[in-house]
PDB file of C-alpha atoms in Angstrom:
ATOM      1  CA  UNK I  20      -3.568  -7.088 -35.845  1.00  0.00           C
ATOM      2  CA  UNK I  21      -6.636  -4.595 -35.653  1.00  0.00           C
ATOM      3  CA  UNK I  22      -9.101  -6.412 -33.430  1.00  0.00           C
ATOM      4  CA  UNK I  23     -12.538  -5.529 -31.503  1.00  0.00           C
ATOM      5  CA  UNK I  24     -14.509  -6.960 -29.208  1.00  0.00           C
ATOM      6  CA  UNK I  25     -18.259  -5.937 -28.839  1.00  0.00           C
ATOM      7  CA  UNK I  26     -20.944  -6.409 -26.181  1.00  0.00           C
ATOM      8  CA  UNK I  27     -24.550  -4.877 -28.075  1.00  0.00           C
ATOM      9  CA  UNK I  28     -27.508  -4.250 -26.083  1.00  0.00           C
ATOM     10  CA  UNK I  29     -26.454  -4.907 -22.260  1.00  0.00           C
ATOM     11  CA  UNK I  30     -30.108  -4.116 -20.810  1.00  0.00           C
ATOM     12  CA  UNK I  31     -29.720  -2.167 -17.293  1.00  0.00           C
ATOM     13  CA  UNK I  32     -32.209  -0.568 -14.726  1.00  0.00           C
ATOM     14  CA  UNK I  33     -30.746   2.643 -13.745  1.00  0.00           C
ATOM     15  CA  UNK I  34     -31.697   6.230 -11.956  1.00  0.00           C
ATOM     16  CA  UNK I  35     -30.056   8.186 -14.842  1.00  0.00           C
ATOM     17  CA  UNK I  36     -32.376  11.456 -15.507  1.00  0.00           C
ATOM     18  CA  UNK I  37     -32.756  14.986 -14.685  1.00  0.00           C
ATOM     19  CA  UNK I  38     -36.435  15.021 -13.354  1.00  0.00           C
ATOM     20  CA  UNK I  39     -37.413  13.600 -10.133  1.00  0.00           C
ATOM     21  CA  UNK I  40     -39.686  10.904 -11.580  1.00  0.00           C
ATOM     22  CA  UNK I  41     -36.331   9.295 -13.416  1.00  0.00           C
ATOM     23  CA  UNK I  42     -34.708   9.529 -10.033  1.00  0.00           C
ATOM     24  CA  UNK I  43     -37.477   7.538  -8.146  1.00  0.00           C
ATOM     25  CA  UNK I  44     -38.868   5.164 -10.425  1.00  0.00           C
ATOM     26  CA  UNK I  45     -35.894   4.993 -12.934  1.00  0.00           C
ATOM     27  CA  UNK I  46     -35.783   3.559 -16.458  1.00  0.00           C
ATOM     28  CA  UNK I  47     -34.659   1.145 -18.894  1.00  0.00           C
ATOM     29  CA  UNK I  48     -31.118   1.180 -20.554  1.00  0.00           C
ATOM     30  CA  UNK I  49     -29.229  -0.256 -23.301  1.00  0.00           C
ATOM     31  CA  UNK I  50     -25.229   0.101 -23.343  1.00  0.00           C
ATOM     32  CA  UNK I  51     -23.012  -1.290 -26.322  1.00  0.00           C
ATOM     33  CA  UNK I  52     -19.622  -1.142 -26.181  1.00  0.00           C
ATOM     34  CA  UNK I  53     -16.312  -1.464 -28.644  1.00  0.00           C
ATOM     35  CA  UNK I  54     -13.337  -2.294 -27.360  1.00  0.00           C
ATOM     36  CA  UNK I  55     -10.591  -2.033 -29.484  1.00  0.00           C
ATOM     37  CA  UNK I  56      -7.337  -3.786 -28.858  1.00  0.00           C
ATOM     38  CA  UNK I  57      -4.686  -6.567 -30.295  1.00  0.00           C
ATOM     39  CA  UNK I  58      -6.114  -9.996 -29.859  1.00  0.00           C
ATOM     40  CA  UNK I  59      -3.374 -11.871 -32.049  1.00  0.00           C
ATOM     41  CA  UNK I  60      -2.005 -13.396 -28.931  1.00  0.00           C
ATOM     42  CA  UNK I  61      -5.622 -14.937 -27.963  1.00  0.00           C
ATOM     43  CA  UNK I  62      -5.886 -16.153 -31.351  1.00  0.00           C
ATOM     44  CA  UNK I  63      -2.948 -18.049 -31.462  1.00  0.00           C
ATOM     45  CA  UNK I  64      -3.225 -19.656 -27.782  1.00  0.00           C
ATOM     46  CA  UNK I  65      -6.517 -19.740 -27.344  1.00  0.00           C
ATOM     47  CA  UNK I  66      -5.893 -18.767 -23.907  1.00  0.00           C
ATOM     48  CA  UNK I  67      -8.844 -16.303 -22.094  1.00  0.00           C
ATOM     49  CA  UNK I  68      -6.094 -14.542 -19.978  1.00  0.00           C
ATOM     50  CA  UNK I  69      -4.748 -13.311 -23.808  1.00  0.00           C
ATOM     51  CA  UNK I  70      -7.479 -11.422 -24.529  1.00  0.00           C
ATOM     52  CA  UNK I  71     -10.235  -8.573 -22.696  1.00  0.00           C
ATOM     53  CA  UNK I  72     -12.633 -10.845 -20.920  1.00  0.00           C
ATOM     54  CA  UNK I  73     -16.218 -10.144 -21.827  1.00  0.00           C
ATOM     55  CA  UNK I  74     -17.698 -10.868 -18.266  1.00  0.00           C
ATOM     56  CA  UNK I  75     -15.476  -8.507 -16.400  1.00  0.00           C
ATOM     57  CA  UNK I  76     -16.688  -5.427 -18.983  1.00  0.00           C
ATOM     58  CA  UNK I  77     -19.923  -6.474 -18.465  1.00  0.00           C
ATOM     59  CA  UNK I  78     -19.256  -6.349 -14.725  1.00  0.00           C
ATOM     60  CA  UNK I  79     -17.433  -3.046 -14.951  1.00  0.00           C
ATOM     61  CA  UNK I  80     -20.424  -1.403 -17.040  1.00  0.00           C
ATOM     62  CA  UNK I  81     -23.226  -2.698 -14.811  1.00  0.00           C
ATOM     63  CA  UNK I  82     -21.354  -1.090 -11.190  1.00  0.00           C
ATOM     64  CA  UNK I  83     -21.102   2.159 -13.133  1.00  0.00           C
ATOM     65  CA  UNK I  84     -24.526   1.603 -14.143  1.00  0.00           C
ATOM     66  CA  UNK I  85     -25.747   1.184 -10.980  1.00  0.00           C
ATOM     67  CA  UNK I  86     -24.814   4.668 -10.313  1.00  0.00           C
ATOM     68  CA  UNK I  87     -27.656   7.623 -10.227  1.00  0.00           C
ATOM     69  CA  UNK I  88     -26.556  10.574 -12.605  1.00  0.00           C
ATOM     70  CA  UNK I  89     -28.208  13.180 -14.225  1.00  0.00           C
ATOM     71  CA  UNK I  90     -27.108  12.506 -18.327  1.00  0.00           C
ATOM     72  CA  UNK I  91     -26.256   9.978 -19.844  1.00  0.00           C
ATOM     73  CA  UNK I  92     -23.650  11.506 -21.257  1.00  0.00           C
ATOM     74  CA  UNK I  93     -21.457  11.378 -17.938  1.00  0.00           C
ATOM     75  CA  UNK I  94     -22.949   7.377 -17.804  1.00  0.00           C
ATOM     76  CA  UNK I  95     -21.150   6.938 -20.860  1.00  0.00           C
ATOM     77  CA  UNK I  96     -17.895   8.844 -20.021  1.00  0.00           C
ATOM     78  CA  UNK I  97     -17.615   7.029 -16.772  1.00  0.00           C
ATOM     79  CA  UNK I  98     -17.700   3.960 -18.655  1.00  0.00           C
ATOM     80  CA  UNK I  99     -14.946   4.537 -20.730  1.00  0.00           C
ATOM     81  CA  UNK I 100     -12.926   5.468 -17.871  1.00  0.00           C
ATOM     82  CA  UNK I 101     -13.909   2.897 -15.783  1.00  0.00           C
ATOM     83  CA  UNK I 102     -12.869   0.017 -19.014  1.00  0.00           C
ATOM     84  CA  UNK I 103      -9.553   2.241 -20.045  1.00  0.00           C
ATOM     85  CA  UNK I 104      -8.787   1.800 -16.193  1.00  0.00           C
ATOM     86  CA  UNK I 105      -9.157  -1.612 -15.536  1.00  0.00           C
ATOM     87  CA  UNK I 106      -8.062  -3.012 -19.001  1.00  0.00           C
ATOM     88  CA  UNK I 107      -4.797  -1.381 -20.459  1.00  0.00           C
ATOM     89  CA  UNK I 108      -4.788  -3.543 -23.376  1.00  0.00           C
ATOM     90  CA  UNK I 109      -8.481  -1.320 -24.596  1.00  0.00           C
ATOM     91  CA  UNK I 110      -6.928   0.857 -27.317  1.00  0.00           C
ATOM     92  CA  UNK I 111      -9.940   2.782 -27.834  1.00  0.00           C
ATOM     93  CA  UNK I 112     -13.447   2.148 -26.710  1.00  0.00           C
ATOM     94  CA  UNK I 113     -17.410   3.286 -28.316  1.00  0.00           C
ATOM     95  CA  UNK I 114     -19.624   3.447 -25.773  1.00  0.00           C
ATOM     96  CA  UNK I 115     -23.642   3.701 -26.864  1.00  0.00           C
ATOM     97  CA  UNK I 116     -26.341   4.719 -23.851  1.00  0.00           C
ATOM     98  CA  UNK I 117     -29.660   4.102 -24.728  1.00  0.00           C
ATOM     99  CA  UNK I 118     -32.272   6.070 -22.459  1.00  0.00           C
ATOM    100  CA  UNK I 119     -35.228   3.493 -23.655  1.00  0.00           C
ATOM    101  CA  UNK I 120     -38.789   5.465 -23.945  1.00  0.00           C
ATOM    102  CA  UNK I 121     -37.627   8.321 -21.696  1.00  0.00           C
ATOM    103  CA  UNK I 122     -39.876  11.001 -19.813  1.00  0.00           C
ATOM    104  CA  UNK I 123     -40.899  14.139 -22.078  1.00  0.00           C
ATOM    105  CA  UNK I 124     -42.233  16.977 -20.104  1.00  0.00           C
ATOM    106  CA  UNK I 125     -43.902  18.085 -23.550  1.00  0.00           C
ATOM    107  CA  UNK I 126     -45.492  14.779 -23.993  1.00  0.00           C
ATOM    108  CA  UNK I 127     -45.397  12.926 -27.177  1.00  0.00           C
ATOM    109  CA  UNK I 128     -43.259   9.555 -27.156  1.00  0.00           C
ATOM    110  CA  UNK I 129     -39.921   8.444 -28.084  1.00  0.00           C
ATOM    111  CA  UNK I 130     -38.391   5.313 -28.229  1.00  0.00           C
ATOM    112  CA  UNK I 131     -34.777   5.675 -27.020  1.00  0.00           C
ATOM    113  CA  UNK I 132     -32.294   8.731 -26.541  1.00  0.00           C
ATOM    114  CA  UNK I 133     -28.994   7.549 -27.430  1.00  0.00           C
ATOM    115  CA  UNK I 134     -25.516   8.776 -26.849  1.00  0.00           C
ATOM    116  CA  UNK I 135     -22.037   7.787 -28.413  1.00  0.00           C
ATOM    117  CA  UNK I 136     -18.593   8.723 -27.377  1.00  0.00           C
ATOM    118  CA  UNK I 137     -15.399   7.485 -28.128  1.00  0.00           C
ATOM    119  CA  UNK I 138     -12.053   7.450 -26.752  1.00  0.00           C
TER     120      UNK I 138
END
């Protein structure tokens, strides 16, 4: 059985930027991830051990998060290896960084820079 399990719009704080002023004052992020993976087991016992539990990812994501980088490109790679690492049953995983209203040297305004991988 094809199953996923989504977490949409985890909201962090994070130092993720290439100019100084991200690294000081940081910024606003939003992460969603899908996990892939066979759930049939949860479904039948109704068990949480038989399935990915949803706090631990969010507690994974947050630590890795927490870390300063210059993309977030690398945020989101670090996330999947960080999930694929702790939870073997992840078959594949989408990970979506949102940089929310990020610094433009040019000026102007945009709303959010987002990335996507998937592994």
């Amino acid at each position: 059985m094809k199953s996923e399990i989504t977490l949409s719009n985890m909201e962090f704080y994070s130092f993720i930027g290439c100019y100084k002023e991200e690294k000081i004052i940081g910024t606003r992020f939003l992460v969603s991830v899908t996990l892939t993976c066979d759930l049939f087991q949860a479904t039948q016992t109704d068990n949480l051990s038989q399935t990915i539990n949803y706090q631990s990812v969010y507690c994974s994501i947050k630590k890795v998060m927490q870390q300063p980088a210059n993309l977030i490109e690398a945020a989101a790679y670090s996330i999947i290896q960080t999930l694929k690492q702790e939870f073997e049953a992840i078959k594949t995983i989408r990970v979506t960084v949102a940089k929310l209203n990020p610094m433009l040297s040019a000026g102007g305004k945009i709303d959010a820079v987002t990335v996507t991988l998937e592994a």
